[in-house]
Coordinates of C-alpha atoms and ligand atoms in Angstrom, one line a residue:
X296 CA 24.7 18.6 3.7
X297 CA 27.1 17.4 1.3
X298 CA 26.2 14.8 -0.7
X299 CA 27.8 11.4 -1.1
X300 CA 27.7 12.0 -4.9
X301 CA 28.7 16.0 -4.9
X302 CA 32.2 15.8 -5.5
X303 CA 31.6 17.1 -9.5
X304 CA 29.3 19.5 -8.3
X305 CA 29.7 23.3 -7.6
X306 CA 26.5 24.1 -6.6
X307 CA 23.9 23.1 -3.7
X308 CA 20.9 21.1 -4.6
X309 CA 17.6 23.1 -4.9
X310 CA 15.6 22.0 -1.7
X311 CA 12.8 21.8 -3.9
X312 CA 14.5 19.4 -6.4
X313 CA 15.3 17.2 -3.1
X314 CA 11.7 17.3 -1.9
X315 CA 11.2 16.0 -5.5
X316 CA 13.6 13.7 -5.9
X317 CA 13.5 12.0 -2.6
X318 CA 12.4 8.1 -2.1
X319 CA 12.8 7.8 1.7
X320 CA 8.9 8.6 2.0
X321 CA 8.3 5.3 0.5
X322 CA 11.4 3.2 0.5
X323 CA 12.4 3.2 4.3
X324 CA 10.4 0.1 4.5
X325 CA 13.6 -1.7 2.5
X326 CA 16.1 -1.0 5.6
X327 CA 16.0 -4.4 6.9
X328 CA 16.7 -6.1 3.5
X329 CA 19.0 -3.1 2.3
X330 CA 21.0 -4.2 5.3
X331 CA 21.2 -7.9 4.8
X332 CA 22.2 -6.9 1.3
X333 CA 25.3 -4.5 2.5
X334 CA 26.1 -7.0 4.8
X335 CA 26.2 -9.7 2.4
X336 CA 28.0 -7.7 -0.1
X337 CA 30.4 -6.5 2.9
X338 CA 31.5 -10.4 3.3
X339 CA 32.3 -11.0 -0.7
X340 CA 34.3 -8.2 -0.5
X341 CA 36.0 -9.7 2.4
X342 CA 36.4 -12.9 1.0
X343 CA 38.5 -11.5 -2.2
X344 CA 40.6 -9.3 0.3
X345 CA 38.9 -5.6 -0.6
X346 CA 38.4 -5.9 3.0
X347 CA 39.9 -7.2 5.8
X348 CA 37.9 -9.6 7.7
X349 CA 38.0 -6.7 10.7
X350 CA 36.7 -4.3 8.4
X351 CA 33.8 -6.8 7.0
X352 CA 33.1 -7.3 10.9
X353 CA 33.1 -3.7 11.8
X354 CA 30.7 -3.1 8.8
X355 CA 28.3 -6.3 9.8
X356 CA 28.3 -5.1 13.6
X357 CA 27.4 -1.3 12.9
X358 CA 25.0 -2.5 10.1
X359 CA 22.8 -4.2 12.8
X360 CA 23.0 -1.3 15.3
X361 CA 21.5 1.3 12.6
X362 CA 18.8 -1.5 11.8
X363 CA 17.8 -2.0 15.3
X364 CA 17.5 1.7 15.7
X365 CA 15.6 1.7 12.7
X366 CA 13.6 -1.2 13.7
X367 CA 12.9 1.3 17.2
X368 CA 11.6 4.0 15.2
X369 CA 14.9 6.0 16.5
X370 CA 16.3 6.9 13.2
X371 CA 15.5 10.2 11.8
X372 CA 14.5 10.4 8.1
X373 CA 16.3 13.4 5.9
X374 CA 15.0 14.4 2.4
X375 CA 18.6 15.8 1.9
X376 CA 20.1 12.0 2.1
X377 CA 17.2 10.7 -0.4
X378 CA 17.0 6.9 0.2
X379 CA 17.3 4.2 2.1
X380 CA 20.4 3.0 0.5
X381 CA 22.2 6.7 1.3
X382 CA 21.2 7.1 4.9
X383 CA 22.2 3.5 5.8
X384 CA 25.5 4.6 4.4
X385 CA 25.7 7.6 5.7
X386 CA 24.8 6.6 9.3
X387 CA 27.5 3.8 8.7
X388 CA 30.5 6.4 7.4
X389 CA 29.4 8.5 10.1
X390 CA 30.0 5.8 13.1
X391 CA 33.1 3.7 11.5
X392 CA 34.8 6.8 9.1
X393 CA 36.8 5.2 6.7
X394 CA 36.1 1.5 6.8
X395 CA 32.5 2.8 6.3
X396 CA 33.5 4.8 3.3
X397 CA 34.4 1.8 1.7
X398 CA 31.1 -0.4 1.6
X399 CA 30.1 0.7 -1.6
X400 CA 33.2 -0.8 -3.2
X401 CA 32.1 -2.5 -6.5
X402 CA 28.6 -1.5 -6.8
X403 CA 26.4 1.0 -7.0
X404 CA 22.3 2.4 -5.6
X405 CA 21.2 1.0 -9.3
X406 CA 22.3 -2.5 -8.6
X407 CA 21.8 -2.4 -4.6
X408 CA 17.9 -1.1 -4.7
X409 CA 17.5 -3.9 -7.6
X410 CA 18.6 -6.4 -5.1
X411 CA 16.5 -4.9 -2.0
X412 CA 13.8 -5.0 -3.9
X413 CA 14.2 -8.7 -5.2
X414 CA 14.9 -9.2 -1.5
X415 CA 11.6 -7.7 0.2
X416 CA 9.6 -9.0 -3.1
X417 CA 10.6 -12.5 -2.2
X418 CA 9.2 -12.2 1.3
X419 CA 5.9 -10.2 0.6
X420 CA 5.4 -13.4 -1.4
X421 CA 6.2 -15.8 0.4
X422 CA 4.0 -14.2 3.0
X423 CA 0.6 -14.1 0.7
X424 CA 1.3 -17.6 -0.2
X425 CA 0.8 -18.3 3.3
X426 CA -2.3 -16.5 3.7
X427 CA -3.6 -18.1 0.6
X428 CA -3.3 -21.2 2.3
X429 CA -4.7 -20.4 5.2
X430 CA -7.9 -19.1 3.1
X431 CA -7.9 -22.3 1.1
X432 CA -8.0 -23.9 4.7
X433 CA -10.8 -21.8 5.9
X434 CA -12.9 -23.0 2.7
X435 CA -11.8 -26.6 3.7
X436 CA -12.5 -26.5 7.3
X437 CA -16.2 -25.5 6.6
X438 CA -16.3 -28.1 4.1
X439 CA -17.5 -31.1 6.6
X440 CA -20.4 -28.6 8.1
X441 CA -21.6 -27.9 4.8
X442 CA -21.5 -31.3 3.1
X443 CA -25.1 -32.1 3.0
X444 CA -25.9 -28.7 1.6
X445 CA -27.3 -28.2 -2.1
X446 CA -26.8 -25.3 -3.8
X447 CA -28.0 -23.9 -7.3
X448 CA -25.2 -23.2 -9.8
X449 CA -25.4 -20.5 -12.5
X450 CA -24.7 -19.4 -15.5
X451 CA -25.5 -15.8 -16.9
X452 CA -26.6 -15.4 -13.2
X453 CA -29.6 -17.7 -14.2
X454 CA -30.1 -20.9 -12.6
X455 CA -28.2 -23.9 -14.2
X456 CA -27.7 -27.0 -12.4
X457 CA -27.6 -28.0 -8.9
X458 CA -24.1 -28.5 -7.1
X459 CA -22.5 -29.5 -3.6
X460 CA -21.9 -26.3 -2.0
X461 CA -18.8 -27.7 -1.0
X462 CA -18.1 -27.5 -5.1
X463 CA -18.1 -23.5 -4.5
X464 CA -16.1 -23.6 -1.8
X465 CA -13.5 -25.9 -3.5
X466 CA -13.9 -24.0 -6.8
X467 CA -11.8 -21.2 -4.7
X468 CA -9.8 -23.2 -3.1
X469 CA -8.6 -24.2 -7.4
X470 CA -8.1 -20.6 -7.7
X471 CA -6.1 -19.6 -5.3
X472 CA -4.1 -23.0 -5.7
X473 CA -3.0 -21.8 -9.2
X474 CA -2.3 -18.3 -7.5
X475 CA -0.2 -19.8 -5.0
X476 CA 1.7 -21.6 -8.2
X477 CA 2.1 -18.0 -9.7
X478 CA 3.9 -16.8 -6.8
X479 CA 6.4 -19.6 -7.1
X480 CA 7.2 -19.1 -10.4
X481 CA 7.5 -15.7 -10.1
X482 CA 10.4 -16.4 -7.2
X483 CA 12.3 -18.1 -10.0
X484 CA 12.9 -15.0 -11.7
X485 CA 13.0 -13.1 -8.2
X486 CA 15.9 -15.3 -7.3
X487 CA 18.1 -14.2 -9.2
X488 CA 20.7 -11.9 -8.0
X489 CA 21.3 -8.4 -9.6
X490 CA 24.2 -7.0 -7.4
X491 CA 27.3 -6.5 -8.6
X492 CA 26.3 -5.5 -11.8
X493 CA 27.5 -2.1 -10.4
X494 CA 25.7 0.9 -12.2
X495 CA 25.2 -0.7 -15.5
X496 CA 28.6 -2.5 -17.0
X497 CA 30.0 -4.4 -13.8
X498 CA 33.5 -3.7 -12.3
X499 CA 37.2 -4.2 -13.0
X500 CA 37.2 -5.1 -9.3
X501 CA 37.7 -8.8 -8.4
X502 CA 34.0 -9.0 -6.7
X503 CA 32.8 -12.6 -6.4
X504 CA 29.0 -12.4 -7.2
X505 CA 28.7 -15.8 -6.7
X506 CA 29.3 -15.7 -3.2
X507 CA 27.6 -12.7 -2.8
X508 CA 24.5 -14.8 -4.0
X509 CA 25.1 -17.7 -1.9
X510 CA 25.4 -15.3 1.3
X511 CA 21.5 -14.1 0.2
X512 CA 19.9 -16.8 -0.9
X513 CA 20.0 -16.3 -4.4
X514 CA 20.2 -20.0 -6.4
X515 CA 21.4 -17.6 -9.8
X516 CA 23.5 -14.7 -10.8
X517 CA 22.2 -12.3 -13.2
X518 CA 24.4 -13.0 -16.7
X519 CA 24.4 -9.5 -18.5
X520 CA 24.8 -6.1 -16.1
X521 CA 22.9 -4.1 -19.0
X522 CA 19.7 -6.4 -18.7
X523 CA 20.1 -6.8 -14.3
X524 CA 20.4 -2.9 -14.2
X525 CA 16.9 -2.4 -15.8
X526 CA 15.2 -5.3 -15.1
X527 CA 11.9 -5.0 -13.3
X528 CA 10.1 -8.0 -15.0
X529 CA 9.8 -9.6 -11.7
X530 CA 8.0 -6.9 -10.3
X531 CA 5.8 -6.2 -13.3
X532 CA 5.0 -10.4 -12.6
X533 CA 4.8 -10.2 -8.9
X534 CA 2.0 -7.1 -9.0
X535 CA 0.1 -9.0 -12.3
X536 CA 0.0 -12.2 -9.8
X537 CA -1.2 -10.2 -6.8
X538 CA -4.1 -8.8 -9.1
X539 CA -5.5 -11.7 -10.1
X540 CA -5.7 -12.5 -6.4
X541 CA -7.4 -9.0 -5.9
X542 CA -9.5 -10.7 -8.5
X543 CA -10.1 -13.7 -7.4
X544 CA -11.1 -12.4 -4.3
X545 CA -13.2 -9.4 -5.9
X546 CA -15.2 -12.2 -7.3
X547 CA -15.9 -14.3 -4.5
X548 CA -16.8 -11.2 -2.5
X549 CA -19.3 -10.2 -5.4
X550 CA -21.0 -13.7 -4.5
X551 CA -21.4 -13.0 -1.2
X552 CA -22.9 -10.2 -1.5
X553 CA -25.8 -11.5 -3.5
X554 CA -25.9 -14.0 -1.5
X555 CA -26.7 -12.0 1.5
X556 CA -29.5 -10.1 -0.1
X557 CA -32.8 -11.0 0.6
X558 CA -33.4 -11.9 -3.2
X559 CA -30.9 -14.4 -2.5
X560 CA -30.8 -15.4 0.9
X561 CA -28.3 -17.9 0.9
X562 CA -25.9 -17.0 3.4
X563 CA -25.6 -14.7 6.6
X564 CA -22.6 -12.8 7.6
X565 CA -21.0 -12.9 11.1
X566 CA -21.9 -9.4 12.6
X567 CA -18.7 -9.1 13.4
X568 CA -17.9 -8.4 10.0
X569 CA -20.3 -6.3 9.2
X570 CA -21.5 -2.6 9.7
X571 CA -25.0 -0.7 10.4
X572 CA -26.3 2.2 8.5
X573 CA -26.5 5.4 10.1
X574 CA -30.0 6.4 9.2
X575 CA -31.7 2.5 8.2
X576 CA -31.8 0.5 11.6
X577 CA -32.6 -2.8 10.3
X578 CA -29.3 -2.6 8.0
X579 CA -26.5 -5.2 7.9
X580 CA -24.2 -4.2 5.0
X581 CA -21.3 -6.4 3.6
X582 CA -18.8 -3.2 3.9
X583 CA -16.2 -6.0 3.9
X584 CA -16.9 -8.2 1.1
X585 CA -17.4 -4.4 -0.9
X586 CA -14.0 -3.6 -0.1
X587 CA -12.0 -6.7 -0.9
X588 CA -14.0 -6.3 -4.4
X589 CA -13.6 -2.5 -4.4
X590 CA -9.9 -3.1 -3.3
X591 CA -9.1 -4.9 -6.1
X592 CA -9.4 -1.9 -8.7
X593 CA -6.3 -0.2 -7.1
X594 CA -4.0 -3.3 -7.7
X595 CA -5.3 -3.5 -10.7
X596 CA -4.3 0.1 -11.5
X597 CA -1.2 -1.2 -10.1
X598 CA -0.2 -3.3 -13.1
X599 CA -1.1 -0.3 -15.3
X600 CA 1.6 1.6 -13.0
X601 CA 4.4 -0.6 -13.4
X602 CA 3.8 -1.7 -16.9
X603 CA 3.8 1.7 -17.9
X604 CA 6.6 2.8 -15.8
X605 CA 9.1 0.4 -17.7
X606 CA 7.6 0.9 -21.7
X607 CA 10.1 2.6 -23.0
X608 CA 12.8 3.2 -21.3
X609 CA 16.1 3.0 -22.3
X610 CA 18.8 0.3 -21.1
X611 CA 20.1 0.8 -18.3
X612 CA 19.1 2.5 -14.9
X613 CA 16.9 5.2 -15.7
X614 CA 15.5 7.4 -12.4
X615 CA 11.7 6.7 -13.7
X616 CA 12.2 3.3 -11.8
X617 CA 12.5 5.0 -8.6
X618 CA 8.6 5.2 -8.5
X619 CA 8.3 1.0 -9.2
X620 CA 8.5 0.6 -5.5
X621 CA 5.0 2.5 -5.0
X622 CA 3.1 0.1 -7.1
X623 CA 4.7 -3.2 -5.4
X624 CA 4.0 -1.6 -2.2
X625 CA 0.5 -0.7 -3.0
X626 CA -0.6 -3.6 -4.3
X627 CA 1.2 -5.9 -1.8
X628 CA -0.4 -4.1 1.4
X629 CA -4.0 -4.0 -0.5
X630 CA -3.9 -7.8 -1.1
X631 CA -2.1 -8.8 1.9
X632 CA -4.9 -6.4 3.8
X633 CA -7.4 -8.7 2.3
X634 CA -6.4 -12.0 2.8
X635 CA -5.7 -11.3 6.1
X636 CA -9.4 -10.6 6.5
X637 CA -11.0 -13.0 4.1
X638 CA -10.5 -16.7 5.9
X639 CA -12.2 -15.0 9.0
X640 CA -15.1 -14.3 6.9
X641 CA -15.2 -17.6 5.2
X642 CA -15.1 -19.6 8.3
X643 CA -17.9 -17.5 10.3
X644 CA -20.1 -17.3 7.9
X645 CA -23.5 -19.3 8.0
X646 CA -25.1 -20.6 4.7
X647 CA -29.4 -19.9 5.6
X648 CA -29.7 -24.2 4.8
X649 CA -33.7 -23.4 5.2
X650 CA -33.8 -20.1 3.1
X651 CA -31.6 -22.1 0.2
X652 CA -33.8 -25.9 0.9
X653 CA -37.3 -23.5 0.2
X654 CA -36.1 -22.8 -3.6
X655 CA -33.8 -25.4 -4.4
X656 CA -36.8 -26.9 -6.7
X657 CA -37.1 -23.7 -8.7
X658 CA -35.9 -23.0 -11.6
X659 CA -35.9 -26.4 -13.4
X660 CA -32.4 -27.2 -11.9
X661 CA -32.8 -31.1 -13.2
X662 CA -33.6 -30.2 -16.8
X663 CA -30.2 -31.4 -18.1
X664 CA -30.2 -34.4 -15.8
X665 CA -33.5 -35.4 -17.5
X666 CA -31.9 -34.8 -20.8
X667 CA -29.3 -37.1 -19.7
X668 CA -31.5 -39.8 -19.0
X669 CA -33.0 -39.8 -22.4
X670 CA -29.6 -40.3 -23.5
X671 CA -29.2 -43.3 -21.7
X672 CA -33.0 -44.3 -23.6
X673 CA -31.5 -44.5 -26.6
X674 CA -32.4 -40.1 -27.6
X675 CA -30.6 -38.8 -29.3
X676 CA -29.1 -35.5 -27.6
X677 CA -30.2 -32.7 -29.5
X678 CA -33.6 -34.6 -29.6
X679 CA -33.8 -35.1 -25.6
X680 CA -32.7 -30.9 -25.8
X681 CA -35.9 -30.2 -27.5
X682 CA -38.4 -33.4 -25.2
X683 CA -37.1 -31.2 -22.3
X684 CA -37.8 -28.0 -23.9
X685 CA -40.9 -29.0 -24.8
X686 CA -41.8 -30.4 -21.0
X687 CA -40.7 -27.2 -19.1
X688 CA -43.3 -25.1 -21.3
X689 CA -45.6 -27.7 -20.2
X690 CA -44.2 -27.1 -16.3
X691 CA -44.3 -23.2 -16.7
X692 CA -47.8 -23.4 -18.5
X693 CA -48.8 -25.4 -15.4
X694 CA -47.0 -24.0 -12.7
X695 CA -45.0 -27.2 -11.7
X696 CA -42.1 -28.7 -11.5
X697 CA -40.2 -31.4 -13.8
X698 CA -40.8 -34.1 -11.0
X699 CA -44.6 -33.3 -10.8
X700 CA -45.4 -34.1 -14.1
X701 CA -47.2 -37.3 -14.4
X702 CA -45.0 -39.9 -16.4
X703 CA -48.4 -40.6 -18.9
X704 CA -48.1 -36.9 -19.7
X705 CA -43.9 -37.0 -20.1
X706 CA -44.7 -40.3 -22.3
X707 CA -46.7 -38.6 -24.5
X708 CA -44.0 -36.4 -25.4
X709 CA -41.6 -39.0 -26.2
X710 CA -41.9 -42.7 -25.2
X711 CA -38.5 -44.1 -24.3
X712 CA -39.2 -42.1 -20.9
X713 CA -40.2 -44.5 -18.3
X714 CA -41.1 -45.0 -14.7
X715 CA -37.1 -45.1 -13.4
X716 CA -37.2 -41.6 -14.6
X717 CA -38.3 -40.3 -11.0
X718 CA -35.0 -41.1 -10.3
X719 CA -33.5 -38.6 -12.3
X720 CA -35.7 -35.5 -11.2
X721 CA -35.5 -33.0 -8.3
X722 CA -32.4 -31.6 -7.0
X723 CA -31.4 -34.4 -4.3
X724 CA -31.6 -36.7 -7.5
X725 CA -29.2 -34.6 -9.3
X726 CA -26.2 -34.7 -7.3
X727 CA -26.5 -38.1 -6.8
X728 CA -25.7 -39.3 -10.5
X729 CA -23.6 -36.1 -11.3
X730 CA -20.4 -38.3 -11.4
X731 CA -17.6 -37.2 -13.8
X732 CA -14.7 -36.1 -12.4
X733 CA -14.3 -32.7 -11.3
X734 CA -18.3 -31.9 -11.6
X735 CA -20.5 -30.7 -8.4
X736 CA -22.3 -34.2 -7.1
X737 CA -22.1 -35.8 -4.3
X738 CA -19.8 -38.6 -4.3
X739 CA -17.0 -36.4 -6.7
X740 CA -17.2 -33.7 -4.6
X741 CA -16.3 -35.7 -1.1
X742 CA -13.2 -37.1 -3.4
X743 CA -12.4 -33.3 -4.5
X744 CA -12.4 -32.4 -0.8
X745 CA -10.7 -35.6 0.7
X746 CA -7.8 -34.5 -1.9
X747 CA -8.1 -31.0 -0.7
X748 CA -7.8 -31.9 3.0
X749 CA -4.1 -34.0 2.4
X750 CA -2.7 -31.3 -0.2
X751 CA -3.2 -28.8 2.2
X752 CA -1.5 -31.1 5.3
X753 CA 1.2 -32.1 3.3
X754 CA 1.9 -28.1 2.6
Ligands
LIG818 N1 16.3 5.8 -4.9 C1 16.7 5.2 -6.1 C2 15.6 4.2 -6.6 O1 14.8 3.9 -5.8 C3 18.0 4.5 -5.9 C4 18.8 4.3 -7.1 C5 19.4 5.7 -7.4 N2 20.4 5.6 -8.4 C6 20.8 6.7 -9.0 N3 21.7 6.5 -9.9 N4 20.4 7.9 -8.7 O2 15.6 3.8 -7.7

């Protein structure tokens, strides 16, 4: 087959240098934004008079036809044509002859695949910021059921201080809020437009990239063709943004999963979303949760991909860029996979309230309250550290808790504790006076998830 670039050449193409160079295998999933893009450029041209408005038409009209036979699955893929970008062209010169033949007028694959790209990038976004909102919605719409419910809260894994489990559930809800605000900056720098910039120096063609960019969407042209032609910045953005999702998630899987050990026992998982083992009967394993956190190492190795890709190379268009698609596209279906998944876990699954209420006294969890209080006596701080020290030796010596010492025993080790301090012990204590902004009690918490609640209506 002759190719659309072959008129320099004297010899065929290698099949095995086709078979290597091809992108088809990967980038056919661009034909419905590589059309809106040849469409769009098809118009500008139109509009300055390098086509007549019957030619622009004719162009538009065919355009569609190859997508909706693309869209049927009734277009037939050819290493020999390469890309997207050349059988789209090809299918079009072969339908309208000459007026097809003069599409590519004033640009070139380098600037068009830079623009496909920035086109499918900013819908695979907007798409996950939807699903991150409908996961920070699934944490919110448990929120009401779970109100009442006390949970321990750790650090180094060990038991800390006691929180609203609600405070977990709006803890993600923070991280995927400051996601979704990654995604939108990174459509600032997706939004601007690259076409036109031709293969690497512009044109001496009177194209009108301005209009071009208002046809797509684009609020900004891209000022210097050297920098447009190389640019992949926003994808290199766009996959860091989608791993620290894949993070994000990987963590909150992580908890899950202990939770749902017996060790823990905190929470059970809808059987729907989980599997048996082939050889233990009595198994319910969180293949799920194991995956979202497993997942997350391939988008991860996605950044590496795409970093690495661009190091080094020279301005302008360099072949090596071809291969940027495969880490968008792979971290972009492996997070989108996830979320899709994740809210349905999140709403169906049931915290074990009895299982959590039979500890929820271990593990002096109102230590630092009762430090607290001896603030409020008049203790110094790092004094009340060391009265509270002392007093969970004494607990640990005698097997009880902070709240089942008797208060001439407490006294003894410091006298400015007095009979109110009942009030500060136990867990259901706790919550009550934790009352700063933004910590895990009671009362802040219901603020935190009355906010919530109208931030995600108003989206
Ligand atoms: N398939 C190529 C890519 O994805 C399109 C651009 C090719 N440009 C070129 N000068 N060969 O990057």
């Amino acid at each position: 087959m002759a190719k659309a670039w072959g008129g320099a050449f004297d010899q065929a193409t290698d099949p095995r240098v086709e078979k290597f160079t091809e992108s088809i295998s990967f980038d056919s999933r661009l034909a419905t934004v590589d059309i809106r893009g040849s469409q769009a450029h098809a118009r500008m041209l139109a509009s300055v008079g390098l086509l007549t408005n019957a030619e622009a038409a004719a162009i538009c009209g065919t355009l569609d036809d190859i997508g909706r036979e693309i869209a049927a699955g009734q277009f037939a893929w050819k290493i020999e044509l390469e890309d997207i970008h050349m059988h789209i062209e090809s299918a079009l010169i072969q339908r309208i002859g000459d007026v097809g033949r003069k599409l590519h007028t004033g640009r070139s694959r380098n600037d068009q695949v830079s623009t496909d790209l920035k086109l499918y990038v900013r819908d695979a976004l907007a798409s996950i910021d939807v699903l991150l909102q409908d996961l920070q919605q699934a944490f919110v719409d448990r929120s009401d059921a779970d109100i009442d419910v006390v949970l321990p809260g750790y650090t180094h894994l060990q038991r800390a201080q006691p929180v609203m489990a609600v405070h977990y559930w709006l803890a993600y809800c923070e991280k995927f809020h400051r996601d979704r605000e990654r995604v939108l900056d990174c459509l600032k720098r997706v939004n601007v437009l690259p076409l036109g910039a031709a293969a690497l120096a512009g044109t001496s063609l009177p194209i009108d990239r301005h209009k071009t960019a208002e046809l797509l969407g684009f609020p900004a042209v891209a000022a210097n063709s050297l920098d447009v032609s190389s640019d992949r910045d926003f994808l290199a953005e766009s996959i860091f943004t989608l791993s620290l999702i894949a993070v994000h998630l990987s963590g909150w899987a992580e908890e899950w999963i202990l939770w749902c050990t017996t060790e823990f026992g905190f929470l059970k998982l809808p059987d729907a979303y989980t599997t048996g083992s082939s050889i233990m009967p009595q198994k319910r394993n969180p293949d799920v949760l194991e995956l979202i956190r497993g997942k997350s190492a391939r988008v991860i190795a996605d950044v590496q991909q795409i970093l690495t890709l661009i190091k080094g190379l020279p301005l302008a268009y360099n072949r090596d860029l071809q291969e940027d698609k495969l880490a968008f596209f792979d971290a972009y279906d492996t997070v989108f996979a996830c979320l899709e998944l994740a809210p349905a876990v999140v709403r169906r699954a049931a915290l074990r309230v009895d299982t959590i209420n039979a500890r929820l006294e271990e593990g002096f969890l109102d230590a630092t309250t009762l430090m607290e209080y001896l603030i409020t006596q008049g203790v110094p701080m790092r004094t009340g550290h060391e009265v509270v020290g002392q007093l969970v030796r004494l607990c640990e010596s005698k097997g009880c808790k902070l709240a089942e010492l008797p208060l001439a025993e407490m006294q003894q080790h410091c006298d400015k504790i007095t009979a109110d301090v009942s009030g500060y012990l136990g867990t259901a204590n706790v919550v009550t006076r934790l009352s700063s902004y933004g910590s895990g009690g009671r009362e802040p918490v219901r603020k935190q998830l009355e906010a919530w609640k109208l931030r995600l209506a108003r989206h």
